[in-house]
């Protein structure tokens, strides 16, 4: 077992990353470090997984993605996302579809980007966020170390006013 997998207490099931400032990078690192079969998906809009990850990337409607998850593949890490209107972006699945994908694929681990932060380093959720499957075994909360000690503003925070409420900080307060 890799040090990363062991440190995070991840062995199987659905694992979701929420927050800001490194969710995708963390999930790509977990996928690379995992020894078993890995599914990768999102419940929010996201950039398309890059080719350097080595993932088999499946882009289709949810029913087709679930069918493909159950089909044979030599790939150890497989991504499943819906097409999005914006070039270079993909759309996420709903929580129930993620659970169906995990079951159909028989994955040891299904990694889920379950929150968006508009490329900021910290965020606070609005009602209805994050979108987590009910069978999620582990939720990894991410915040960028680059925001620590910096003044709270829209440059570093997605929904800075909400971050201020949650963290008991005033705008522009470090």
Short mmCIF file of C-alpha atoms in Angstrom, two decimals:
data_model
loop_
_atom_site.label_atom_id
_atom_site.label_comp_id
_atom_site.label_asym_id
_atom_site.label_seq_id
_atom_site.Cartn_x
_atom_site.Cartn_y
_atom_site.Cartn_z
CA UNK A 1 0.00 0.00 0.00
CA UNK A 2 1.38 3.45 -0.86
CA UNK A 3 2.10 6.01 1.85
CA UNK A 4 -0.55 8.36 0.42
CA UNK A 5 -3.28 5.72 0.40
CA UNK A 6 -2.33 4.61 3.91
CA UNK A 7 -2.15 8.18 5.29
CA UNK A 8 -5.62 8.99 3.96
CA UNK A 9 -7.12 5.73 5.23
CA UNK A 10 -8.40 4.79 1.80
CA UNK A 11 -8.73 1.16 0.86
CA UNK A 12 -11.90 0.84 -1.19
CA UNK A 13 -15.32 2.24 -1.96
CA UNK A 14 -16.33 5.72 -3.05
CA UNK A 15 -14.00 8.54 -1.99
CA UNK A 16 -14.95 12.17 -2.63
CA UNK A 17 -12.81 15.32 -2.62
CA UNK A 18 -14.44 18.61 -1.66
CA UNK A 19 -13.22 22.13 -0.98
CA UNK A 20 -10.74 24.09 -3.07
CA UNK A 21 -7.15 24.30 -4.12
CA UNK A 22 -6.08 20.83 -5.16
CA UNK A 23 -8.99 18.39 -5.45
CA UNK A 24 -8.14 17.21 -8.96
CA UNK A 25 -4.41 16.91 -8.23
CA UNK A 26 -5.13 14.93 -5.06
CA UNK A 27 -7.53 12.58 -6.87
CA UNK A 28 -5.06 12.05 -9.74
CA UNK A 29 -2.33 11.22 -7.19
CA UNK A 30 -4.61 8.76 -5.38
CA UNK A 31 -5.53 7.10 -8.68
CA UNK A 32 -1.86 6.72 -9.58
CA UNK A 33 -0.94 5.36 -6.12
CA UNK A 34 -3.82 2.90 -5.88
CA UNK A 35 -3.04 -0.72 -6.69
CA UNK A 36 -6.56 -1.76 -7.67
CA UNK A 37 -9.09 -0.89 -10.36
CA UNK A 38 -10.09 2.77 -10.11
CA UNK A 39 -13.08 4.69 -11.43
CA UNK A 40 -12.83 8.49 -11.61
CA UNK A 41 -15.79 10.83 -12.00
CA UNK A 42 -17.31 14.09 -10.83
CA UNK A 43 -20.64 15.35 -9.56
CA UNK A 44 -19.86 18.89 -10.78
CA UNK A 45 -18.54 20.51 -13.96
CA UNK A 46 -14.81 20.08 -14.27
CA UNK A 47 -11.94 20.34 -16.73
CA UNK A 48 -11.57 17.16 -18.78
CA UNK A 49 -9.00 14.85 -17.15
CA UNK A 50 -5.64 15.42 -18.88
CA UNK A 51 -4.02 12.71 -21.00
CA UNK A 52 -0.92 12.60 -18.77
CA UNK A 53 -3.02 10.87 -16.10
CA UNK A 54 -3.07 7.77 -18.31
CA UNK A 55 -6.77 7.27 -17.60
CA UNK A 56 -9.12 5.72 -20.11
CA UNK A 57 -11.54 8.63 -20.54
CA UNK A 58 -15.19 7.88 -21.28
CA UNK A 59 -17.46 10.79 -22.20
CA UNK A 60 -21.12 9.91 -22.75
CA UNK A 61 -24.61 10.13 -21.28
CA UNK A 62 -25.03 8.52 -17.82
CA UNK A 63 -26.73 5.31 -18.98
CA UNK A 64 -23.97 4.71 -21.54
CA UNK A 65 -21.27 5.46 -18.96
CA UNK A 66 -22.75 2.90 -16.57
CA UNK A 67 -22.89 0.36 -19.42
CA UNK A 68 -19.25 1.08 -20.31
CA UNK A 69 -18.20 0.76 -16.66
CA UNK A 70 -19.48 -2.82 -16.70
CA UNK A 71 -17.72 -3.63 -19.97
CA UNK A 72 -14.31 -5.24 -20.04
CA UNK A 73 -11.28 -2.95 -20.22
CA UNK A 74 -7.53 -3.38 -19.81
CA UNK A 75 -7.25 0.09 -18.27
CA UNK A 76 -6.62 0.16 -14.51
CA UNK A 77 -7.90 3.74 -14.10
CA UNK A 78 -11.02 4.77 -16.00
CA UNK A 79 -12.74 8.18 -16.03
CA UNK A 80 -16.49 8.54 -16.61
CA UNK A 81 -17.97 11.99 -17.32
CA UNK A 82 -20.71 13.61 -19.38
CA UNK A 83 -20.11 16.05 -22.22
CA UNK A 84 -20.43 19.75 -21.37
CA UNK A 85 -21.24 22.74 -23.55
CA UNK A 86 -17.87 24.42 -22.88
CA UNK A 87 -14.80 23.15 -24.75
CA UNK A 88 -12.34 21.35 -22.49
CA UNK A 89 -14.94 20.87 -19.76
CA UNK A 90 -17.04 17.89 -18.73
CA UNK A 91 -20.24 17.58 -16.73
CA UNK A 92 -20.67 15.50 -13.63
CA UNK A 93 -23.07 12.72 -12.74
CA UNK A 94 -25.67 12.82 -10.00
CA UNK A 95 -24.97 11.00 -6.75
CA UNK A 96 -27.10 7.96 -7.63
CA UNK A 97 -25.39 7.59 -11.00
CA UNK A 98 -21.98 7.58 -9.28
CA UNK A 99 -23.15 4.73 -7.05
CA UNK A 100 -24.46 2.80 -10.08
CA UNK A 101 -21.17 3.41 -11.91
CA UNK A 102 -19.15 2.12 -8.94
CA UNK A 103 -21.28 -1.03 -8.70
CA UNK A 104 -21.37 -1.70 -12.46
CA UNK A 105 -17.62 -1.27 -12.84
CA UNK A 106 -16.73 -3.39 -9.83
CA UNK A 107 -14.08 -0.81 -8.97
CA UNK A 108 -11.95 -1.21 -5.89
CA UNK A 109 -12.02 2.56 -5.56
CA UNK A 110 -14.18 5.23 -7.19
CA UNK A 111 -12.81 8.76 -6.87
CA UNK A 112 -15.24 11.68 -7.12
CA UNK A 113 -14.56 15.38 -7.60
CA UNK A 114 -17.63 16.48 -5.64
CA UNK A 115 -17.22 20.23 -5.41
CA UNK A 116 -16.28 23.16 -7.60
CA UNK A 117 -14.31 26.24 -6.52
CA UNK A 118 -13.68 28.21 -9.73
CA UNK A 119 -9.91 27.68 -9.43
CA UNK A 120 -9.72 29.45 -6.07
CA UNK A 121 -7.76 28.21 -3.06
CA UNK A 122 -10.57 28.13 -0.49
CA UNK A 123 -14.36 28.02 -0.56
CA UNK A 124 -17.43 27.54 1.56
CA UNK A 125 -20.39 25.55 0.25
CA UNK A 126 -23.81 26.90 -0.49
CA UNK A 127 -26.93 24.88 0.42
CA UNK A 128 -27.05 21.65 -1.59
CA UNK A 129 -23.27 21.40 -1.83
CA UNK A 130 -21.26 19.32 -2.02
CA UNK A 131 -22.96 16.60 -4.08
CA UNK A 132 -21.99 13.36 -2.32
CA UNK A 133 -23.20 9.82 -3.02
CA UNK A 134 -24.87 8.39 0.10
CA UNK A 135 -22.44 5.45 0.10
CA UNK A 136 -19.31 7.64 0.16
CA UNK A 137 -16.80 6.00 2.51
CA UNK A 138 -14.38 8.90 2.88
CA UNK A 139 -14.63 12.64 2.23
CA UNK A 140 -11.35 14.49 1.73
CA UNK A 141 -11.60 18.21 2.51
CA UNK A 142 -9.07 20.24 0.53
CA UNK A 143 -7.83 23.81 0.99
CA UNK A 144 -4.74 25.31 -0.63
CA UNK A 145 -1.85 26.11 1.70
CA UNK A 146 -1.24 29.14 -0.55
CA UNK A 147 -4.22 30.96 1.03
CA UNK A 148 -3.01 30.64 4.61
CA UNK A 149 -2.22 34.05 6.08
CA UNK A 150 -3.51 35.90 3.00
CA UNK A 151 -6.33 38.44 3.19
CA UNK A 152 -9.78 37.01 2.49
CA UNK A 153 -11.01 38.27 -0.88
CA UNK A 154 -12.44 37.08 -4.20
CA UNK A 155 -8.94 36.53 -5.60
CA UNK A 156 -8.27 33.59 -3.27
CA UNK A 157 -11.78 32.51 -2.24
CA UNK A 158 -14.85 31.22 -4.03
CA UNK A 159 -17.78 32.87 -2.22
CA UNK A 160 -15.51 34.93 0.07
CA UNK A 161 -18.43 36.35 2.07
CA UNK A 162 -19.56 32.82 2.90
CA UNK A 163 -15.98 31.79 3.78
CA UNK A 164 -15.89 34.80 6.11
CA UNK A 165 -19.10 33.68 7.83
CA UNK A 166 -17.87 30.11 8.30
CA UNK A 167 -14.34 31.10 9.38
CA UNK A 168 -15.39 34.16 11.40
CA UNK A 169 -13.23 36.45 9.25
CA UNK A 170 -13.92 39.90 7.83
CA UNK A 171 -13.22 40.64 4.18
CA UNK A 172 -9.53 41.46 3.62
CA UNK A 173 -8.63 39.99 7.01
CA UNK A 174 -5.82 37.38 6.90
#
